[in-house]
Coordinates of C-alpha atoms and ligand atoms in Angstrom, one line a residue:
X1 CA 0.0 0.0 0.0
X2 CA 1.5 3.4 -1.1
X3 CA 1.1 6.1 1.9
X4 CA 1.5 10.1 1.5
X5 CA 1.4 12.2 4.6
X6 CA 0.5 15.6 4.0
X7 CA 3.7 17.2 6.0
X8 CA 1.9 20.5 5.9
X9 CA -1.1 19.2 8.1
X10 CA 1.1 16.8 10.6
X11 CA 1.2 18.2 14.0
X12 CA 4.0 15.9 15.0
X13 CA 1.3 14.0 17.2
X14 CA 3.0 10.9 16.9
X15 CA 0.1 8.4 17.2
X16 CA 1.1 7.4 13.6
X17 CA 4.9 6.3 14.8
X18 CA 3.5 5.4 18.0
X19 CA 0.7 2.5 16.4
X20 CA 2.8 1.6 13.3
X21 CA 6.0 2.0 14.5
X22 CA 7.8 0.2 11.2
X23 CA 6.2 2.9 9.0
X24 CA 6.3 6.0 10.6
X25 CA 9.0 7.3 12.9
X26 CA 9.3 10.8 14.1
X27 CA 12.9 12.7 14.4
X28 CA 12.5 15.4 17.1
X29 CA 9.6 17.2 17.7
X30 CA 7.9 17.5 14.0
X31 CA 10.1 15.6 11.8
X32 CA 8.0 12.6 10.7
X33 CA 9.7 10.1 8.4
X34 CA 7.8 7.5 6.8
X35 CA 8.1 4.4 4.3
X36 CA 5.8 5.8 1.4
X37 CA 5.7 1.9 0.1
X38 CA 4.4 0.4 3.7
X39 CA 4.8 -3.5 3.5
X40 CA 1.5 -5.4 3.3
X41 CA 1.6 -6.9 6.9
X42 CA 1.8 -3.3 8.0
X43 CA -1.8 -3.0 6.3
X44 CA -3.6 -3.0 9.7
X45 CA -1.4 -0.9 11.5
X46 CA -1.5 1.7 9.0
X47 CA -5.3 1.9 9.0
X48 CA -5.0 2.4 12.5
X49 CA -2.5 5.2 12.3
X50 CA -4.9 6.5 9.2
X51 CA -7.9 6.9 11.6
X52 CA -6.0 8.0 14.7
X53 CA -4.3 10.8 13.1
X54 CA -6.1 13.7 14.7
X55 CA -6.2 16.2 11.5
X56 CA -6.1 13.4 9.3
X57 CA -2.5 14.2 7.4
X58 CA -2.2 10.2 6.6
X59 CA -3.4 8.9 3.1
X60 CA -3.4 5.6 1.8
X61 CA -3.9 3.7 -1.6
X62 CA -4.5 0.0 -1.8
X63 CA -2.6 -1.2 -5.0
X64 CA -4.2 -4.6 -5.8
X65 CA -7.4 -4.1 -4.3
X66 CA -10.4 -2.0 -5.6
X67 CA -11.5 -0.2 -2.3
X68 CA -8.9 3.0 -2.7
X69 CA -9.4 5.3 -0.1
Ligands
SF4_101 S1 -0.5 11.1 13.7 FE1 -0.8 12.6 12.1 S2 -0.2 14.5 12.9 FE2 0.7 12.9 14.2 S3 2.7 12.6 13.4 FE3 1.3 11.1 12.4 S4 0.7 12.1 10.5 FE4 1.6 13.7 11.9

């Protein structure tokens, strides 16, 4: 699944890093890194981080699947 976060909205909130650790990792305060091509078994996690983000910086695409959110 290919993720963009939209660096301009992220508040540096960390729930992202904090519930899918492997794909997102914040560096300081705001500096959020991320894995734009998340690994499939990360799928779950992601979602999680998608719906937790609290102004909703985090979107996803689901390659080989038809419901693209
Ligand atoms: S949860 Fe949202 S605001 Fe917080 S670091 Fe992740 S993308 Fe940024």
């Amino acid at each position: 699944m290919k993720i963009v976060v939209d660096l301009n909205r992220c508040q540096g909130y960390a729930q992202c890093a904090f519930l899918a650790p492997r794909v997102f990792e914040l560096h300081g305060e705001e500096a959020l890194l991320y894995t734009p091509q998340a690994p499939e078994d990360q799928r779950d996690r992601v979602r999680r981080a998608v719906a937790a983000c609290p102004v909703q910086a985090i979107l996803v695409e689901e390659e080989d699947r038809s419901d693209v959110r």
